[in-house]
PDB file of C-alpha atoms and ligand atoms in Angstrom:
ATOM      1  CA  UNK A   1      -0.113   0.293   0.329  1.00 94.00           C
ATOM      2  CA  UNK A   2       1.228   3.626  -0.628  1.00 97.00           C
ATOM      3  CA  UNK A   3       0.120   6.046   1.537  1.00 98.00           C
ATOM      4  CA  UNK A   4      -0.649   9.746  -0.073  1.00 98.00           C
ATOM      5  CA  UNK A   5      -0.928  12.804   2.202  1.00 98.00           C
ATOM      6  CA  UNK A   6      -2.341  15.305   0.596  1.00 98.00           C
ATOM      7  CA  UNK A   7      -3.253  19.018   1.702  1.00 97.00           C
ATOM      8  CA  UNK A   8      -7.041  19.773   2.433  1.00 95.00           C
ATOM      9  CA  UNK A   9      -8.043  22.381   0.345  1.00 91.00           C
ATOM     10  CA  UNK A  10      -7.948  23.711  -3.181  1.00 89.00           C
ATOM     11  CA  UNK A  11      -4.012  23.255  -3.576  1.00 93.00           C
ATOM     12  CA  UNK A  12      -4.982  19.127  -2.555  1.00 95.00           C
ATOM     13  CA  UNK A  13      -7.369  18.779  -4.977  1.00 94.00           C
ATOM     14  CA  UNK A  14      -4.878  19.869  -7.849  1.00 95.00           C
ATOM     15  CA  UNK A  15      -2.447  18.032  -6.526  1.00 97.00           C
ATOM     16  CA  UNK A  16      -5.104  14.538  -6.314  1.00 96.00           C
ATOM     17  CA  UNK A  17      -5.846  15.434 -10.145  1.00 96.00           C
ATOM     18  CA  UNK A  18      -1.909  14.786 -10.826  1.00 96.00           C
ATOM     19  CA  UNK A  19      -2.228  11.812  -9.177  1.00 96.00           C
ATOM     20  CA  UNK A  20      -4.854  10.518 -10.904  1.00 96.00           C
ATOM     21  CA  UNK A  21      -3.430  11.573 -14.167  1.00 94.00           C
ATOM     22  CA  UNK A  22      -0.471   9.598 -13.403  1.00 94.00           C
ATOM     23  CA  UNK A  23      -2.870   6.445 -13.045  1.00 94.00           C
ATOM     24  CA  UNK A  24      -2.913   6.612  -9.540  1.00 95.00           C
ATOM     25  CA  UNK A  25      -6.594   7.318  -9.082  1.00 95.00           C
ATOM     26  CA  UNK A  26      -9.526   6.824  -6.241  1.00 96.00           C
ATOM     27  CA  UNK A  27     -13.027   7.433  -7.536  1.00 92.00           C
ATOM     28  CA  UNK A  28     -14.245   7.669  -3.780  1.00 93.00           C
ATOM     29  CA  UNK A  29     -12.199  10.740  -3.244  1.00 94.00           C
ATOM     30  CA  UNK A  30     -14.443  13.127  -5.126  1.00 89.00           C
ATOM     31  CA  UNK A  31     -17.504  12.339  -3.118  1.00 87.00           C
ATOM     32  CA  UNK A  32     -18.389  15.323  -1.093  1.00 74.00           C
ATOM     33  CA  UNK A  33     -18.464  14.079   2.586  1.00 82.00           C
ATOM     34  CA  UNK A  34     -16.099  14.464   5.089  1.00 89.00           C
ATOM     35  CA  UNK A  35     -14.276  11.194   5.213  1.00 92.00           C
ATOM     36  CA  UNK A  36      -9.887  12.066   5.963  1.00 94.00           C
ATOM     37  CA  UNK A  37      -8.973   8.647   4.087  1.00 95.00           C
ATOM     38  CA  UNK A  38      -9.604   6.711   0.634  1.00 96.00           C
ATOM     39  CA  UNK A  39      -8.641   3.963  -0.468  1.00 96.00           C
ATOM     40  CA  UNK A  40      -8.214   2.224  -3.824  1.00 96.00           C
ATOM     41  CA  UNK A  41      -6.699  -1.406  -2.880  1.00 96.00           C
ATOM     42  CA  UNK A  42      -6.970  -2.780  -6.748  1.00 95.00           C
ATOM     43  CA  UNK A  43      -4.416  -0.046  -7.502  1.00 94.00           C
ATOM     44  CA  UNK A  44      -2.749  -0.038  -3.892  1.00 95.00           C
ATOM     45  CA  UNK A  45      -3.225   3.337  -3.167  1.00 96.00           C
ATOM     46  CA  UNK A  46      -3.985   5.331   0.206  1.00 97.00           C
ATOM     47  CA  UNK A  47      -5.056   9.458  -0.106  1.00 97.00           C
ATOM     48  CA  UNK A  48      -5.768  11.204   3.278  1.00 97.00           C
ATOM     49  CA  UNK A  49      -6.207  14.979   3.882  1.00 97.00           C
ATOM     50  CA  UNK A  50      -4.405  16.518   6.476  1.00 97.00           C
ATOM     51  CA  UNK A  51      -3.459  19.834   7.279  1.00 97.00           C
ATOM     52  CA  UNK A  52      -1.600  22.080   4.936  1.00 97.00           C
ATOM     53  CA  UNK A  53       1.140  22.585   7.284  1.00 96.00           C
ATOM     54  CA  UNK A  54       1.656  18.784   8.701  1.00 98.00           C
ATOM     55  CA  UNK A  55       1.961  17.077   5.663  1.00 98.00           C
ATOM     56  CA  UNK A  56       5.298  17.353   5.810  1.00 98.00           C
ATOM     57  CA  UNK A  57       5.200  15.318   9.513  1.00 98.00           C
ATOM     58  CA  UNK A  58       3.347  12.571   8.578  1.00 98.00           C
ATOM     59  CA  UNK A  59       5.979  12.307   5.428  1.00 98.00           C
ATOM     60  CA  UNK A  60       8.940  12.124   7.769  1.00 98.00           C
ATOM     61  CA  UNK A  61       7.489   9.704  10.447  1.00 98.00           C
ATOM     62  CA  UNK A  62       6.545   7.602   7.613  1.00 98.00           C
ATOM     63  CA  UNK A  63       2.890   7.505   8.326  1.00 98.00           C
ATOM     64  CA  UNK A  64       2.718   8.514   4.312  1.00 98.00           C
ATOM     65  CA  UNK A  65       5.182   7.682   1.969  1.00 98.00           C
ATOM     66  CA  UNK A  66       4.515  10.647  -0.163  1.00 98.00           C
ATOM     67  CA  UNK A  67       2.857  14.071   0.009  1.00 98.00           C
ATOM     68  CA  UNK A  68       2.756  17.200  -0.902  1.00 98.00           C
ATOM     69  CA  UNK A  69       4.257  20.693   1.272  1.00 98.00           C
ATOM     70  CA  UNK A  70       4.705  24.525   0.541  1.00 98.00           C
ATOM     71  CA  UNK A  71       7.910  25.237   0.231  1.00 98.00           C
ATOM     72  CA  UNK A  72       7.254  27.380   3.335  1.00 98.00           C
ATOM     73  CA  UNK A  73       7.115  24.356   5.489  1.00 98.00           C
ATOM     74  CA  UNK A  74      10.220  22.776   3.804  1.00 98.00           C
ATOM     75  CA  UNK A  75      12.565  25.704   5.077  1.00 98.00           C
ATOM     76  CA  UNK A  76      10.508  26.596   8.395  1.00 98.00           C
ATOM     77  CA  UNK A  77      10.583  22.763   9.688  1.00 98.00           C
ATOM     78  CA  UNK A  78      13.126  21.529   7.253  1.00 98.00           C
ATOM     79  CA  UNK A  79      11.824  17.717   7.852  1.00 98.00           C
ATOM     80  CA  UNK A  80      14.024  15.098   7.123  1.00 98.00           C
ATOM     81  CA  UNK A  81      12.723  14.323   3.426  1.00 98.00           C
ATOM     82  CA  UNK A  82      13.546  13.939   0.101  1.00 98.00           C
ATOM     83  CA  UNK A  83      12.345  17.044  -1.646  1.00 98.00           C
ATOM     84  CA  UNK A  84      11.904  14.858  -5.076  1.00 98.00           C
ATOM     85  CA  UNK A  85       9.640  17.702  -7.672  1.00 98.00           C
ATOM     86  CA  UNK A  86       8.755  21.282  -7.895  1.00 98.00           C
ATOM     87  CA  UNK A  87       5.180  20.807  -9.020  1.00 97.00           C
ATOM     88  CA  UNK A  88       4.995  24.680  -9.845  1.00 96.00           C
ATOM     89  CA  UNK A  89       1.474  25.296  -8.433  1.00 96.00           C
ATOM     90  CA  UNK A  90       0.450  27.105  -5.054  1.00 96.00           C
ATOM     91  CA  UNK A  91       2.778  29.614  -6.158  1.00 97.00           C
ATOM     92  CA  UNK A  92       3.081  32.701  -4.056  1.00 98.00           C
ATOM     93  CA  UNK A  93       5.916  34.481  -2.025  1.00 98.00           C
ATOM     94  CA  UNK A  94       7.467  35.002   1.368  1.00 98.00           C
ATOM     95  CA  UNK A  95       7.822  38.670   2.273  1.00 98.00           C
ATOM     96  CA  UNK A  96       8.711  40.986   4.755  1.00 98.00           C
ATOM     97  CA  UNK A  97       5.820  43.851   5.018  1.00 98.00           C
ATOM     98  CA  UNK A  98       4.983  46.628   6.614  1.00 98.00           C
ATOM     99  CA  UNK A  99       3.394  49.727   6.885  1.00 98.00           C
ATOM    100  CA  UNK A 100       3.926  52.644   4.012  1.00 95.00           C
ATOM    101  CA  UNK A 101       5.358  54.802   6.571  1.00 94.00           C
ATOM    102  CA  UNK A 102       8.102  52.055   7.967  1.00 93.00           C
ATOM    103  CA  UNK A 103      11.055  53.697   9.123  1.00 93.00           C
ATOM    104  CA  UNK A 104      13.844  50.864  10.326  1.00 93.00           C
ATOM    105  CA  UNK A 105      14.590  52.085  13.565  1.00 93.00           C
ATOM    106  CA  UNK A 106      18.071  52.026  14.099  1.00 90.00           C
ATOM    107  CA  UNK A 107      18.908  51.952  17.788  1.00 94.00           C
ATOM    108  CA  UNK A 108      17.190  48.557  18.298  1.00 97.00           C
ATOM    109  CA  UNK A 109      16.386  45.310  17.312  1.00 98.00           C
ATOM    110  CA  UNK A 110      13.329  45.219  14.598  1.00 98.00           C
ATOM    111  CA  UNK A 111      10.291  43.194  15.917  1.00 98.00           C
ATOM    112  CA  UNK A 112       9.159  40.899  13.290  1.00 98.00           C
ATOM    113  CA  UNK A 113       5.846  39.304  13.230  1.00 98.00           C
ATOM    114  CA  UNK A 114       5.638  35.936  11.996  1.00 98.00           C
ATOM    115  CA  UNK A 115       4.457  32.259  11.513  1.00 98.00           C
ATOM    116  CA  UNK A 116       7.455  31.446   9.787  1.00 98.00           C
ATOM    117  CA  UNK A 117      10.140  32.212  12.936  1.00 98.00           C
ATOM    118  CA  UNK A 118      13.288  29.907  10.993  1.00 98.00           C
ATOM    119  CA  UNK A 119      12.904  31.684   7.686  1.00 98.00           C
ATOM    120  CA  UNK A 120      12.730  35.073   8.974  1.00 98.00           C
ATOM    121  CA  UNK A 121      15.867  34.335  11.531  1.00 98.00           C
ATOM    122  CA  UNK A 122      17.691  33.451   8.831  1.00 98.00           C
ATOM    123  CA  UNK A 123      16.874  35.837   6.429  1.00 98.00           C
ATOM    124  CA  UNK A 124      17.860  38.383   9.087  1.00 98.00           C
ATOM    125  CA  UNK A 125      21.002  36.563   9.934  1.00 98.00           C
ATOM    126  CA  UNK A 126      21.855  36.955   5.933  1.00 98.00           C
ATOM    127  CA  UNK A 127      21.432  40.384   6.313  1.00 97.00           C
ATOM    128  CA  UNK A 128      23.037  41.051   9.442  1.00 97.00           C
ATOM    129  CA  UNK A 129      19.996  42.966  10.605  1.00 97.00           C
ATOM    130  CA  UNK A 130      19.333  42.307  14.233  1.00 97.00           C
ATOM    131  CA  UNK A 131      15.869  41.098  15.136  1.00 98.00           C
ATOM    132  CA  UNK A 132      13.070  40.676  18.271  1.00 98.00           C
ATOM    133  CA  UNK A 133      10.096  37.503  16.603  1.00 98.00           C
ATOM    134  CA  UNK A 134       6.757  37.736  17.722  1.00 98.00           C
ATOM    135  CA  UNK A 135       5.492  34.605  17.257  1.00 98.00           C
ATOM    136  CA  UNK A 136       1.997  34.885  15.942  1.00 98.00           C
ATOM    137  CA  UNK A 137      -0.623  32.379  14.343  1.00 97.00           C
ATOM    138  CA  UNK A 138      -2.606  34.257  11.805  1.00 95.00           C
ATOM    139  CA  UNK A 139      -3.491  37.378  10.548  1.00 96.00           C
ATOM    140  CA  UNK A 140      -0.365  38.435  11.101  1.00 98.00           C
ATOM    141  CA  UNK A 141      -0.901  41.578   8.884  1.00 97.00           C
ATOM    142  CA  UNK A 142      -2.521  43.286  12.191  1.00 97.00           C
ATOM    143  CA  UNK A 143       0.831  43.189  14.052  1.00 98.00           C
ATOM    144  CA  UNK A 144       2.279  46.225  12.678  1.00 98.00           C
ATOM    145  CA  UNK A 145      -1.429  48.470  12.073  1.00 97.00           C
ATOM    146  CA  UNK A 146      -1.374  47.917  16.102  1.00 97.00           C
ATOM    147  CA  UNK A 147       1.775  48.449  16.824  1.00 97.00           C
ATOM    148  CA  UNK A 148       3.126  44.852  18.243  1.00 98.00           C
ATOM    149  CA  UNK A 149       6.010  45.254  15.512  1.00 98.00           C
ATOM    150  CA  UNK A 150       7.670  46.984  13.009  1.00 98.00           C
ATOM    151  CA  UNK A 151       7.590  44.684   9.977  1.00 98.00           C
ATOM    152  CA  UNK A 152       5.731  41.215   9.776  1.00 98.00           C
ATOM    153  CA  UNK A 153       7.201  37.872   7.264  1.00 98.00           C
ATOM    154  CA  UNK A 154       4.325  36.034   5.679  1.00 98.00           C
ATOM    155  CA  UNK A 155       2.900  34.207   2.380  1.00 97.00           C
ATOM    156  CA  UNK A 156       1.735  37.248  -0.034  1.00 98.00           C
ATOM    157  CA  UNK A 157      -0.011  35.587  -2.514  1.00 97.00           C
ATOM    158  CA  UNK A 158      -2.622  37.842  -4.457  1.00 97.00           C
ATOM    159  CA  UNK A 159      -1.496  40.627  -2.499  1.00 97.00           C
ATOM    160  CA  UNK A 160      -5.038  41.364  -1.441  1.00 97.00           C
ATOM    161  CA  UNK A 161      -4.692  41.093   2.247  1.00 97.00           C
ATOM    162  CA  UNK A 162      -1.594  43.538   2.254  1.00 98.00           C
ATOM    163  CA  UNK A 163      -3.553  46.003  -0.106  1.00 97.00           C
ATOM    164  CA  UNK A 164      -6.939  46.097   2.692  1.00 97.00           C
ATOM    165  CA  UNK A 165      -4.825  46.897   4.920  1.00 96.00           C
ATOM    166  CA  UNK A 166      -2.680  49.455   4.088  1.00 96.00           C
ATOM    167  CA  UNK A 167       0.369  47.472   4.221  1.00 98.00           C
ATOM    168  CA  UNK A 168       3.276  46.931   1.368  1.00 98.00           C
ATOM    169  CA  UNK A 169       5.702  44.721   0.322  1.00 98.00           C
ATOM    170  CA  UNK A 170       9.598  45.707   1.044  1.00 97.00           C
ATOM    171  CA  UNK A 171      11.481  42.533   0.151  1.00 97.00           C
ATOM    172  CA  UNK A 172      10.663  38.995  -1.104  1.00 98.00           C
ATOM    173  CA  UNK A 173      12.608  37.097   0.893  1.00 98.00           C
ATOM    174  CA  UNK A 174      12.045  33.509  -1.474  1.00 98.00           C
ATOM    175  CA  UNK A 175       9.272  32.461  -3.901  1.00 98.00           C
ATOM    176  CA  UNK A 176       7.245  29.473  -2.919  1.00 98.00           C
ATOM    177  CA  UNK A 177       5.541  27.153  -4.318  1.00 98.00           C
ATOM    178  CA  UNK A 178       4.059  23.230  -3.999  1.00 98.00           C
ATOM    179  CA  UNK A 179       7.152  20.410  -3.829  1.00 98.00           C
ATOM    180  CA  UNK A 180       6.551  16.351  -3.806  1.00 98.00           C
ATOM    181  CA  UNK A 181       8.226  15.007  -0.536  1.00 98.00           C
ATOM    182  CA  UNK A 182       8.873  11.537   0.306  1.00 98.00           C
ATOM    183  CA  UNK A 183       9.948   9.475   3.140  1.00 98.00           C
ATOM    184  CA  UNK A 184      13.324   8.530   2.559  1.00 98.00           C
ATOM    185  CA  UNK A 185      13.135   4.860   3.514  1.00 98.00           C
ATOM    186  CA  UNK A 186       9.994   4.594   1.771  1.00 98.00           C
ATOM    187  CA  UNK A 187      11.805   6.231  -1.907  1.00 98.00           C
ATOM    188  CA  UNK A 188      14.321   3.450  -1.307  1.00 97.00           C
ATOM    189  CA  UNK A 189      11.580   0.170  -0.388  1.00 97.00           C
ATOM    190  CA  UNK A 190       8.580   1.542  -2.942  1.00 97.00           C
ATOM    191  CA  UNK A 191      10.845   2.981  -5.435  1.00 96.00           C
ATOM    192  CA  UNK A 192       8.983   1.719  -8.556  1.00 95.00           C
ATOM    193  CA  UNK A 193       5.298   3.109  -7.524  1.00 94.00           C
ATOM    194  CA  UNK A 194       7.115   6.433  -6.504  1.00 97.00           C
ATOM    195  CA  UNK A 195       9.255   6.778  -9.745  1.00 97.00           C
ATOM    196  CA  UNK A 196       5.944   6.138 -11.619  1.00 95.00           C
ATOM    197  CA  UNK A 197       3.908   8.931 -10.086  1.00 97.00           C
ATOM    198  CA  UNK A 198       7.365  11.225 -10.372  1.00 97.00           C
ATOM    199  CA  UNK A 199       7.933  10.051 -14.167  1.00 97.00           C
ATOM    200  CA  UNK A 200       4.329  11.136 -14.647  1.00 96.00           C
ATOM    201  CA  UNK A 201       3.958  14.523 -13.048  1.00 97.00           C
ATOM    202  CA  UNK A 202       7.679  15.768 -14.846  1.00 97.00           C
ATOM    203  CA  UNK A 203       5.749  14.564 -18.399  1.00 97.00           C
ATOM    204  CA  UNK A 204       2.477  16.281 -17.415  1.00 96.00           C
ATOM    205  CA  UNK A 205       4.643  19.876 -16.249  1.00 96.00           C
ATOM    206  CA  UNK A 206       6.527  19.374 -19.220  1.00 95.00           C
ATOM    207  CA  UNK A 207       2.901  18.764 -21.532  1.00 94.00           C
ATOM    208  CA  UNK A 208       1.684  22.201 -19.552  1.00 90.00           C
ATOM    209  CA  UNK A 209       4.802  24.209 -20.367  1.00 87.00           C
ATOM    210  CA  UNK A 210       4.397  23.635 -24.258  1.00 85.00           C
TER     211      UNK A 210
HETATM  212  C1  PRP B 301      -2.096  33.813   4.107  1.00 84.10           C
HETATM  213  C2  PRP B 301      -1.090  34.595   4.442  1.00 84.10           C
HETATM  214  C3  PRP B 301      -1.989  35.972   3.873  1.00 84.10           C
HETATM  215  C4  PRP B 301      -2.923  35.965   2.601  1.00 84.10           C
HETATM  216  C5  PRP B 301      -2.130  36.329   1.645  1.00 84.10           C
HETATM  217  O1  PRP B 301      -2.545  33.835   5.149  1.00 84.10           O
HETATM  218  O2  PRP B 301      -0.948  34.505   5.959  1.00 84.10           O
HETATM  219  O3  PRP B 301      -2.532  36.483   5.058  1.00 84.10           O
HETATM  220  O4  PRP B 301      -2.788  34.031   2.638  1.00 84.10           O
HETATM  221  O5  PRP B 301      -2.211  36.211   0.615  1.00 84.10           O
HETATM  222  P1  PRP B 301      -3.127  37.297  -0.425  1.00 84.10           P
HETATM  223  O6  PRP B 301      -1.910  37.475  -1.007  1.00 84.10           O
HETATM  224  O7  PRP B 301      -3.613  36.318  -1.472  1.00 84.10           O
HETATM  225  O8  PRP B 301      -3.889  38.247   0.250  1.00 84.10           O
HETATM  226  P2  PRP B 301      -4.081  32.217   5.344  1.00 84.10           P
HETATM  227  O9  PRP B 301      -5.389  32.565   4.590  1.00 84.10           O
HETATM  228  O10 PRP B 301      -2.803  31.090   5.035  1.00 84.10           O
HETATM  229  O11 PRP B 301      -4.693  32.408   6.606  1.00 84.10           O
HETATM  230  P3  PRP B 301      -3.691  33.006   8.151  1.00 84.10           P
HETATM  231  O12 PRP B 301      -4.141  34.284   8.593  1.00 84.10           O
HETATM  232  O13 PRP B 301      -4.141  32.139   8.864  1.00 84.10           O
HETATM  233  O14 PRP B 301      -2.216  33.080   7.700  1.00 84.10           O
END
């Protein structure tokens, strides 16, 4: 049985379509219900929907053989998994943003609100700027508005959230997209099935680019 962790939500649906095209269909997954695990025993495949930020945890621990996770999560948590392929979907960027009238305080550490503490720390270390991290779990954009932080480090996709809160991007740290990842032992022992998926996905990406 090959276990595949899919990120719940719109991205996961796109990802499932790629697996389907690779020949690993599981029609029951399209039934509209609240089940989280779906099997196609004939094909020896089992899908499960997990919170996008949890995919790499399932894969790292071998509860899933493969899965699809955002580069943001891979950079932040550095799970011990193989990153097999950039799927070129779920594209966005990790950026520093702040109020339009932001002035960089020179006499003290910069206060940075974020869900991505490690990405933020690494970025500011690379440019030699001292920071204090304010770790939040969501709605990060509120922090600079209320004076909780000077800037935020967060995901920007369309830019609408920033715009509607009168914030703007100041620096792009890194582009983000969804990646196919594999558990290291699974890659060794289930090579054939995983390679088949990998090959098909590579082909699908080539086709899209034509
Ligand atoms: C993410 C991110 C931004 C928003 C960016 O939030 O944290 O708030 O999307 O998207 P945009 O540029 O298209 O507006 P998410 O919806 O994941 O929720 P969160 O508040 O829990 O981070």
